[in-house]
Amino acid sequence: MASSDVARHMVYQSLVGIKATCVSSQPCKEEKISDDSPRCLTMTGYVGFESLPDQLVSKTLQQGFCFNILCVGETGIGKSTLIDTLFNTNFDNSVSSHFHPNVRLKAQTYELQESNVRLKLTIVNTVGFGDQINKEDSYRPIVDYIDAQFEAYLQEELKIKRSLFNYRDSRIHVCLYFISPTGHSLKRLDLLTLKKLDRRVNIIPVIAKADTITKCELQRFKLRLMSELVTNGIQIYQFPTDDETVAHLNASMNGHLPFAVVGSTEEIKLGNKMVKARQYPWGIVQVENENHCDFVKLREMLICTNMEDLREQTHVLHYENYRRCKLEETGFKDVNLEKKPVSVQEAYEIKRYESFGELQRKEEEMKQLFVKRVKEKEAILKEAERELQAKFEHLKRLNQEERMKLEEKRRALEEEINALGKRKAACELKASF
């Protein structure tokens, strides 16, 4: 073995974790090192993979980001105004009425850019939510829409030629659930809808138009809402605390949920600066003043700090739950009854065999049902035939009786005619004499 080949062989062994006991032209014994304990090596010069984060950032900036928000709340509660305030722009929002026969979802996508970061923002609004007399199924269109986006992504994943890089992800990343500032408790519609949504989407509850209740009432209202959510087993999105850089901030913000917000795109001059605010006869409510409302907290948590975590949770938690349930429904399993791994081909063959058996069983049931119905039909036809035969015999007897009566009348008439003929002849004979 040449010296260059020996060196190459030694480098290969060090990379794959194999310890060579000898390096010669003779066969050598090798001992395999566990993959759980990778070797830590010290580099003697610059390699360049430290630029990986920069490469990732450059590629991500070139591709852009997408973020999809679902706004659930009654008509006129301030959903569109809050979204306009959050993103400091004016989206095209048409005024909705309270006379929609059912709930429908309206999705609008916008291209936003801040510095060199492009964001494809989709706002999905619930039109007519809570306006119907019968609100029992008001949540159904929302659930169906969320599941439809999951199904579209799953179908793209299952294609032979996938294009996930260029696929426009329409899955809902966060649901802003707007709660009316009643100061009492959640409505039954709110509880039912939240219960149906918490396993499908990241829910951030917000108290809309929070400037309509006092601070003391607001604090009691928040405590009552969180207590009701816990009592009814409704899981809302909790800001993550596993990242040390934002753990303290997110933990603090979790204690402020639900956020009490006020939205306004109107700017009012206050002192020497213009601020977004709502002006009342008794004073001014500043949207970005944390003493007045939680709008800044919501914007910080939703956009500046946890937007990527919301996107990640949607993919690794909610979408994975949907994907697992759909694949399990179709018969795919990771392990068999003996707890051994099952390949996709094996799962397909098992499902195919089960489907074939189910098809044969249903075919046999259909045959038996067909034979049973044929026999029932034959019995009905035979009974009808017997009834027709009996009716025919009855009519035949009646006909014979009528014929016999007519024959008797005919004979009686013939006899009467003969008698009349004889009498006529006798009369004519007498007249001739």
Protein backbone atom coordinates (compact mmCIF):
# COMPACT_ATOMS: atom_id res chain seq x y z
CA MET A 1 0.00 0.00 0.00
CA ALA A 2 1.38 3.41 -1.01
CA SER A 3 1.99 6.11 1.62
CA SER A 4 -0.80 8.32 0.20
CA ASP A 5 -3.25 5.40 0.34
CA VAL A 6 -2.27 4.71 3.97
CA ALA A 7 -2.89 8.34 4.91
CA ARG A 8 -6.24 8.37 3.11
CA HIS A 9 -7.20 5.15 4.86
CA MET A 10 -6.32 6.58 8.29
CA VAL A 11 -8.33 9.77 7.65
CA TYR A 12 -11.31 7.70 6.55
CA GLN A 13 -11.09 5.59 9.70
CA SER A 14 -10.98 8.64 11.94
CA LEU A 15 -14.02 10.16 10.23
CA VAL A 16 -16.28 7.13 10.49
CA GLY A 17 -15.21 6.38 14.05
CA ILE A 18 -13.11 3.26 13.46
CA LYS A 19 -9.92 2.68 15.40
CA ALA A 20 -7.23 0.90 13.35
CA THR A 21 -5.00 -1.45 15.27
CA CYS A 22 -2.50 -1.70 12.43
CA VAL A 23 -1.77 0.01 9.10
CA SER A 24 0.04 -2.32 6.72
CA SER A 25 -0.50 -4.37 3.63
CA GLN A 26 -1.71 -7.23 5.83
CA PRO A 27 -5.36 -7.45 6.94
CA CYS A 28 -5.92 -5.52 10.16
CA LYS A 29 -8.45 -5.83 12.99
CA GLU A 30 -10.86 -2.94 13.59
CA GLU A 31 -12.87 -1.94 16.64
CA LYS A 32 -16.08 0.07 16.11
CA ILE A 33 -16.60 3.12 18.30
CA SER A 34 -20.14 3.98 19.37
CA ASP A 35 -21.85 6.66 17.26
CA ASP A 36 -23.27 8.15 20.47
CA SER A 37 -19.87 9.59 21.40
CA PRO A 38 -18.52 11.56 18.42
CA ARG A 39 -14.90 12.64 18.59
CA CYS A 40 -14.18 16.31 19.18
CA LEU A 41 -11.30 17.50 17.06
CA THR A 42 -9.35 20.75 17.17
CA MET A 43 -8.83 22.38 13.80
CA THR A 44 -5.45 23.88 13.04
CA GLY A 45 -6.71 26.39 10.49
CA TYR A 46 -9.72 28.15 8.97
CA VAL A 47 -12.25 25.93 7.17
CA GLY A 48 -15.24 28.21 6.60
CA PHE A 49 -18.39 26.45 7.81
CA GLU A 50 -18.88 29.23 10.35
CA SER A 51 -20.57 31.09 7.50
CA LEU A 52 -23.45 28.59 7.48
CA PRO A 53 -25.78 30.93 9.45
CA ASP A 54 -25.01 33.73 7.00
CA GLN A 55 -25.77 31.42 4.07
CA LEU A 56 -29.05 30.41 5.70
CA VAL A 57 -30.03 34.03 6.35
CA SER A 58 -29.21 35.01 2.76
CA LYS A 59 -31.24 32.15 1.34
CA THR A 60 -34.18 32.85 3.65
CA LEU A 61 -34.18 36.56 2.79
CA GLN A 62 -34.18 35.72 -0.88
CA GLN A 63 -37.09 33.33 -0.47
CA GLY A 64 -39.08 35.56 1.89
CA PHE A 65 -41.43 34.59 4.70
CA CYS A 66 -45.12 33.82 4.95
CA PHE A 67 -47.40 34.34 7.91
CA ASN A 68 -51.10 33.52 8.05
CA ILE A 69 -53.40 35.01 10.67
CA LEU A 70 -56.95 33.87 11.39
CA CYS A 71 -59.16 36.48 13.05
CA VAL A 72 -62.20 35.02 14.81
CA GLY A 73 -64.74 37.31 16.38
CA GLU A 74 -68.16 38.83 16.05
CA THR A 75 -68.93 41.41 13.39
CA GLY A 76 -67.94 44.92 14.44
CA ILE A 77 -65.67 43.84 17.30
CA GLY A 78 -62.61 45.52 15.72
CA LYS A 79 -60.74 42.72 13.93
CA SER A 80 -59.82 44.68 10.81
CA THR A 81 -58.87 47.78 12.77
CA LEU A 82 -56.49 45.82 15.00
CA ILE A 83 -54.80 44.14 12.01
CA ASP A 84 -54.34 47.53 10.34
CA THR A 85 -52.81 48.87 13.54
CA LEU A 86 -50.54 45.85 14.02
CA PHE A 87 -48.93 46.16 10.60
CA ASN A 88 -49.12 49.96 10.41
CA THR A 89 -50.97 49.97 7.10
CA ASN A 90 -54.46 50.10 5.65
CA PHE A 91 -55.70 46.83 4.20
CA ASP A 92 -58.65 46.77 1.85
CA ASN A 93 -61.48 46.01 4.26
CA SER A 94 -65.12 46.18 3.29
CA VAL A 95 -67.77 46.84 5.91
CA SER A 96 -69.63 43.65 6.87
CA SER A 97 -73.28 43.48 7.76
CA HIS A 98 -75.01 41.42 10.48
CA PHE A 99 -77.35 39.64 8.07
CA HIS A 100 -75.25 36.79 6.71
CA PRO A 101 -77.16 33.48 6.68
CA ASN A 102 -74.05 31.52 7.64
CA VAL A 103 -70.39 31.94 8.53
CA ARG A 104 -67.90 32.19 5.70
CA LEU A 105 -64.17 32.79 5.67
CA LYS A 106 -62.55 35.49 3.56
CA ALA A 107 -58.80 35.21 2.91
CA GLN A 108 -56.72 38.07 1.51
CA THR A 109 -52.97 37.93 0.85
CA TYR A 110 -50.63 40.94 0.87
CA GLU A 111 -46.94 41.49 0.12
CA LEU A 112 -45.22 43.55 2.81
CA GLN A 113 -41.60 44.64 2.97
CA GLU A 114 -39.64 46.09 5.87
CA SER A 115 -35.98 46.93 5.15
CA ASN A 116 -34.86 43.95 3.02
CA VAL A 117 -37.28 41.43 4.58
CA ARG A 118 -40.31 40.44 2.51
CA LEU A 119 -43.39 39.03 4.22
CA LYS A 120 -46.33 37.40 2.47
CA LEU A 121 -49.14 38.06 4.91
CA THR A 122 -52.52 36.33 4.65
CA ILE A 123 -55.42 37.63 6.71
CA VAL A 124 -58.35 35.26 7.08
CA ASN A 125 -61.45 36.93 8.46
CA THR A 126 -64.62 35.22 9.71
CA VAL A 127 -67.55 36.99 8.07
CA GLY A 128 -70.87 36.64 9.88
CA PHE A 129 -69.51 34.86 12.94
CA GLY A 130 -72.05 35.05 15.78
CA ASP A 131 -74.74 36.76 13.69
CA GLN A 132 -77.04 33.78 13.20
CA ILE A 133 -79.97 32.92 15.44
CA ASN A 134 -78.82 29.30 15.62
CA LYS A 135 -75.11 29.48 16.44
CA GLU A 136 -74.66 25.75 17.05
CA ASP A 137 -72.53 25.11 13.95
CA SER A 138 -70.88 28.53 13.63
CA TYR A 139 -67.48 26.97 14.31
CA ARG A 140 -67.81 24.36 11.55
CA PRO A 141 -66.67 26.52 8.56
CA ILE A 142 -63.61 27.64 10.57
CA VAL A 143 -62.60 24.07 11.44
CA ASP A 144 -63.19 22.94 7.86
CA TYR A 145 -61.03 25.77 6.51
CA ILE A 146 -58.10 24.95 8.82
CA ASP A 147 -58.31 21.25 7.98
CA ALA A 148 -58.51 22.06 4.27
CA GLN A 149 -55.19 23.94 4.44
CA PHE A 150 -53.58 21.01 6.27
CA GLU A 151 -54.97 18.61 3.67
CA ALA A 152 -53.61 20.73 0.79
CA TYR A 153 -50.13 20.70 2.33
CA LEU A 154 -50.34 16.95 2.98
CA GLN A 155 -51.36 16.28 -0.62
CA GLU A 156 -48.38 18.32 -1.81
CA GLU A 157 -46.08 16.28 0.43
CA LEU A 158 -47.45 13.01 -0.93
CA LYS A 159 -46.87 13.92 -4.57
CA ILE A 160 -44.16 12.13 -6.51
CA LYS A 161 -42.85 15.44 -7.82
CA ARG A 162 -43.07 17.75 -4.83
CA SER A 163 -42.46 21.46 -4.90
CA LEU A 164 -42.54 22.42 -1.22
CA PHE A 165 -39.84 25.05 -1.72
CA ASN A 166 -42.11 27.07 -4.01
CA TYR A 167 -45.35 25.95 -2.36
CA ARG A 168 -47.44 28.79 -0.94
CA ASP A 169 -48.08 27.67 2.59
CA SER A 170 -51.67 28.54 3.50
CA ARG A 171 -51.74 26.80 6.90
CA ILE A 172 -52.97 29.04 9.71
CA HIS A 173 -50.07 30.00 11.99
CA VAL A 174 -52.00 31.88 14.64
CA CYS A 175 -55.61 32.52 15.56
CA LEU A 176 -56.43 35.82 17.19
CA TYR A 177 -59.66 35.11 19.05
CA PHE A 178 -61.49 38.34 19.83
CA ILE A 179 -63.51 38.33 23.06
CA SER A 180 -66.22 40.88 23.72
CA PRO A 181 -65.40 43.17 26.68
CA THR A 182 -68.47 42.21 28.68
CA GLY A 183 -66.60 41.95 31.96
CA HIS A 184 -68.54 38.78 32.89
CA SER A 185 -67.50 35.50 31.28
CA LEU A 186 -67.06 33.71 27.97
CA LYS A 187 -70.13 33.05 25.89
CA ARG A 188 -71.13 29.49 25.07
CA LEU A 189 -70.24 30.16 21.43
CA ASP A 190 -66.72 31.23 22.50
CA LEU A 191 -66.20 28.14 24.64
CA LEU A 192 -67.44 25.78 21.94
CA THR A 193 -65.35 27.41 19.19
CA LEU A 194 -62.18 27.56 21.30
CA LYS A 195 -62.64 23.91 22.27
CA LYS A 196 -62.83 22.92 18.59
CA LEU A 197 -59.84 25.06 17.56
CA ASP A 198 -57.26 24.52 20.32
CA ARG A 199 -55.98 21.21 18.82
CA ARG A 200 -55.70 22.68 15.34
CA VAL A 201 -54.16 26.12 15.66
CA ASN A 202 -52.16 28.39 17.99
CA ILE A 203 -54.76 30.50 19.81
CA ILE A 204 -53.98 33.90 21.30
CA PRO A 205 -57.07 35.32 23.00
CA VAL A 206 -57.48 39.09 22.97
CA ILE A 207 -60.04 41.26 24.69
CA ALA A 208 -61.22 43.69 22.02
CA LYS A 209 -62.12 47.33 22.68
CA ALA A 210 -60.61 47.10 26.15
CA ASP A 211 -61.10 50.84 26.65
CA THR A 212 -64.78 50.22 27.37
CA ILE A 213 -64.19 48.71 30.83
CA THR A 214 -62.26 49.96 33.84
CA LYS A 215 -58.86 48.66 34.92
CA CYS A 216 -60.23 46.83 37.95
CA GLU A 217 -62.97 45.21 35.88
CA LEU A 218 -60.38 44.31 33.24
CA GLN A 219 -58.11 42.51 35.71
CA ARG A 220 -61.02 40.55 37.17
CA PHE A 221 -62.22 39.77 33.64
CA LYS A 222 -58.77 38.41 32.67
CA LEU A 223 -58.62 36.17 35.73
CA ARG A 224 -62.14 34.91 35.10
CA LEU A 225 -61.36 34.16 31.45
CA MET A 226 -58.18 32.22 32.24
CA SER A 227 -60.02 30.29 34.93
CA GLU A 228 -62.77 29.34 32.48
CA LEU A 229 -60.22 28.26 29.87
CA VAL A 230 -58.47 25.99 32.38
CA THR A 231 -61.75 24.60 33.71
CA ASN A 232 -62.96 23.69 30.22
CA GLY A 233 -59.61 22.18 29.22
CA ILE A 234 -58.95 24.73 26.46
CA GLN A 235 -55.28 25.05 25.57
CA ILE A 236 -54.11 28.42 24.30
CA TYR A 237 -50.70 29.26 22.88
CA GLN A 238 -48.03 29.77 25.53
CA PHE A 239 -45.00 31.84 24.59
CA PRO A 240 -41.93 29.53 24.69
CA THR A 241 -39.50 29.78 27.58
CA ASP A 242 -36.84 27.32 26.36
CA ASP A 243 -34.76 30.07 24.71
CA GLU A 244 -32.71 31.82 27.37
CA THR A 245 -32.62 35.09 25.42
CA VAL A 246 -36.40 35.56 25.56
CA ALA A 247 -37.37 33.16 28.36
CA HIS A 248 -37.84 35.86 31.00
CA LEU A 249 -39.81 38.15 28.65
CA ASN A 250 -42.09 35.34 27.38
CA ALA A 251 -42.70 34.02 30.89
CA SER A 252 -43.73 37.50 31.95
CA MET A 253 -46.02 37.93 28.92
CA ASN A 254 -47.71 34.58 29.59
CA GLY A 255 -48.96 36.14 32.79
CA HIS A 256 -50.65 38.97 30.86
CA LEU A 257 -52.82 36.71 28.72
CA PRO A 258 -55.39 37.41 27.41
CA PHE A 259 -54.17 40.71 26.00
CA ALA A 260 -56.53 43.65 26.35
CA VAL A 261 -56.13 45.65 23.13
CA VAL A 262 -57.32 48.84 21.51
CA GLY A 263 -56.91 49.41 17.79
CA SER A 264 -56.84 52.68 15.89
CA THR A 265 -55.22 53.99 12.71
CA GLU A 266 -56.12 57.57 13.55
CA GLU A 267 -53.20 59.75 14.60
CA ILE A 268 -53.63 62.56 17.12
CA LYS A 269 -51.08 65.19 18.02
CA LEU A 270 -50.09 64.81 21.63
CA GLY A 271 -47.46 67.29 22.75
CA ASN A 272 -44.79 67.41 20.05
CA LYS A 273 -45.49 64.06 18.40
CA MET A 274 -48.22 62.23 16.59
CA VAL A 275 -49.57 59.09 18.27
CA LYS A 276 -52.14 56.48 17.34
CA ALA A 277 -55.03 57.01 19.69
CA ARG A 278 -58.79 57.14 20.17
CA GLN A 279 -60.18 60.43 21.32
CA TYR A 280 -63.20 60.59 23.61
CA PRO A 281 -65.00 63.51 25.23
CA TRP A 282 -63.33 62.60 28.53
CA GLY A 283 -59.78 62.10 27.17
CA ILE A 284 -57.45 60.19 24.85
CA VAL A 285 -56.60 56.46 24.82
CA GLN A 286 -53.15 55.90 23.33
CA VAL A 287 -52.84 52.62 21.47
CA GLU A 288 -49.09 52.28 22.03
CA ASN A 289 -49.17 53.33 25.67
CA GLU A 290 -48.80 50.20 27.83
CA ASN A 291 -50.59 51.94 30.69
CA HIS A 292 -53.69 52.19 28.49
CA CYS A 293 -53.77 48.76 26.81
CA ASP A 294 -51.72 45.68 25.88
CA PHE A 295 -51.37 46.46 22.18
CA VAL A 296 -47.58 46.85 22.36
CA LYS A 297 -47.27 43.55 24.25
CA LEU A 298 -49.34 41.77 21.60
CA ARG A 299 -47.33 43.23 18.72
CA GLU A 300 -44.02 42.44 20.43
CA MET A 301 -44.99 38.85 21.20
CA LEU A 302 -46.79 38.14 17.92
CA ILE A 303 -44.47 39.74 15.39
CA CYS A 304 -41.11 40.71 16.89
CA THR A 305 -40.38 37.78 19.21
CA ASN A 306 -42.41 34.67 18.49
CA MET A 307 -43.51 34.76 14.85
CA GLU A 308 -41.05 32.01 13.87
CA ASP A 309 -42.07 29.88 16.84
CA LEU A 310 -45.71 30.19 15.80
CA ARG A 311 -44.78 28.99 12.32
CA GLU A 312 -42.72 26.15 13.76
CA GLN A 313 -45.44 25.05 16.21
CA THR A 314 -47.94 24.98 13.38
CA HIS A 315 -45.71 22.59 11.42
CA VAL A 316 -44.29 20.34 14.15
CA LEU A 317 -47.37 20.15 16.39
CA HIS A 318 -50.71 20.91 14.74
CA TYR A 319 -49.88 19.79 11.21
CA GLU A 320 -48.12 16.66 12.49
CA ASN A 321 -51.20 15.76 14.55
CA TYR A 322 -53.39 16.14 11.46
CA ARG A 323 -50.94 14.20 9.30
CA ARG A 324 -50.63 11.35 11.81
CA CYS A 325 -54.40 11.04 12.19
CA LYS A 326 -54.97 11.02 8.43
CA LEU A 327 -52.29 8.39 7.82
CA GLU A 328 -53.59 6.25 10.66
CA GLU A 329 -57.09 6.48 9.21
CA THR A 330 -55.76 5.15 5.91
CA GLY A 331 -54.07 2.23 7.69
CA PHE A 332 -50.43 3.31 7.80
CA LYS A 333 -48.54 2.36 10.96
CA ASP A 334 -44.97 2.69 12.18
CA VAL A 335 -44.95 -0.64 14.03
CA ASN A 336 -46.91 -3.87 13.76
CA LEU A 337 -48.60 -5.86 16.51
CA GLU A 338 -45.23 -7.29 17.49
CA LYS A 339 -43.80 -3.76 17.95
CA LYS A 340 -41.52 -4.21 14.95
CA PRO A 341 -40.95 -1.40 12.43
CA VAL A 342 -43.17 -1.49 9.37
CA SER A 343 -42.04 -0.01 6.07
CA VAL A 344 -44.36 2.02 3.86
CA GLN A 345 -44.49 -0.86 1.37
CA GLU A 346 -45.45 -3.33 4.11
CA ALA A 347 -48.09 -0.94 5.45
CA TYR A 348 -49.42 -0.53 1.91
CA GLU A 349 -49.59 -4.30 1.38
CA ILE A 350 -51.31 -4.80 4.74
CA LYS A 351 -53.83 -2.07 3.94
CA ARG A 352 -54.30 -3.52 0.45
CA TYR A 353 -54.93 -6.99 1.90
CA GLU A 354 -57.36 -5.56 4.49
CA SER A 355 -59.12 -3.51 1.82
CA PHE A 356 -59.36 -6.57 -0.46
CA GLY A 357 -60.83 -8.62 2.40
CA GLU A 358 -63.25 -5.82 3.24
CA LEU A 359 -64.23 -5.58 -0.41
CA GLN A 360 -64.86 -9.32 -0.59
CA ARG A 361 -66.88 -9.21 2.62
CA LYS A 362 -68.99 -6.33 1.30
CA GLU A 363 -69.38 -8.13 -2.05
CA GLU A 364 -70.62 -11.26 -0.24
CA GLU A 365 -72.99 -9.14 1.82
CA MET A 366 -74.28 -7.50 -1.35
CA LYS A 367 -74.78 -10.90 -2.97
CA GLN A 368 -76.70 -12.19 0.03
CA LEU A 369 -78.73 -9.00 0.16
CA PHE A 370 -79.43 -9.30 -3.58
CA VAL A 371 -80.54 -12.93 -3.24
CA LYS A 372 -82.71 -12.01 -0.26
CA ARG A 373 -84.35 -9.15 -2.11
CA VAL A 374 -84.87 -11.32 -5.21
CA LYS A 375 -86.60 -13.95 -3.08
CA GLU A 376 -88.71 -11.30 -1.41
CA LYS A 377 -89.62 -9.90 -4.83
CA GLU A 378 -90.43 -13.38 -6.13
CA ALA A 379 -92.66 -14.02 -3.11
CA ILE A 380 -94.43 -10.71 -3.70
CA LEU A 381 -94.88 -11.51 -7.40
CA LYS A 382 -96.18 -15.02 -6.63
CA GLU A 383 -98.65 -13.60 -4.13
CA ALA A 384 -99.75 -11.05 -6.70
CA GLU A 385 -100.06 -13.84 -9.28
CA ARG A 386 -102.22 -15.88 -6.90
CA GLU A 387 -104.42 -12.87 -6.25
CA LEU A 388 -104.78 -12.24 -9.97
CA GLN A 389 -105.58 -15.93 -10.61
CA ALA A 390 -108.21 -15.93 -7.87
CA LYS A 391 -109.68 -12.75 -9.28
CA PHE A 392 -109.66 -14.27 -12.76
CA GLU A 393 -111.43 -17.42 -11.50
CA HIS A 394 -114.00 -15.28 -9.70
CA LEU A 395 -114.63 -13.21 -12.82
CA LYS A 396 -114.81 -16.39 -14.88
CA ARG A 397 -117.47 -17.83 -12.57
CA LEU A 398 -119.42 -14.60 -12.72
CA ASN A 399 -119.18 -14.66 -16.50
CA GLN A 400 -120.44 -18.24 -16.65
CA GLU A 401 -123.33 -17.42 -14.35
CA GLU A 402 -124.23 -14.43 -16.48
CA ARG A 403 -124.08 -16.59 -19.63
CA MET A 404 -126.32 -19.21 -18.04
CA LYS A 405 -128.82 -16.52 -17.06
CA LEU A 406 -128.73 -15.12 -20.59
CA GLU A 407 -129.26 -18.60 -22.05
CA GLU A 408 -132.27 -19.13 -19.81
CA LYS A 409 -133.70 -15.76 -20.83
CA ARG A 410 -133.01 -16.59 -24.49
CA ARG A 411 -134.83 -19.95 -24.18
CA ALA A 412 -137.70 -18.28 -22.36
CA LEU A 413 -137.94 -15.67 -25.11
CA GLU A 414 -137.81 -18.36 -27.82
CA GLU A 415 -140.57 -20.29 -26.09
CA GLU A 416 -142.58 -17.11 -25.77
CA ILE A 417 -142.02 -16.35 -29.45
CA ASN A 418 -143.10 -19.88 -30.42
CA ALA A 419 -146.21 -19.56 -28.26
CA LEU A 420 -147.00 -16.23 -29.84
CA GLY A 421 -146.50 -17.77 -33.30
CA LYS A 422 -148.87 -20.60 -32.54
CA ARG A 423 -151.48 -18.21 -31.20
CA LYS A 424 -151.13 -16.03 -34.29
CA ALA A 425 -151.53 -19.02 -36.58
CA ALA A 426 -154.62 -20.14 -34.63
CA CYS A 427 -156.08 -16.64 -34.89
CA GLU A 428 -155.43 -16.50 -38.64
CA LEU A 429 -156.99 -19.95 -39.06
CA LYS A 430 -160.13 -18.85 -37.21
CA ALA A 431 -160.32 -15.67 -39.25
CA SER A 432 -160.24 -17.62 -42.55
CA PHE A 433 -163.36 -19.52 -41.59
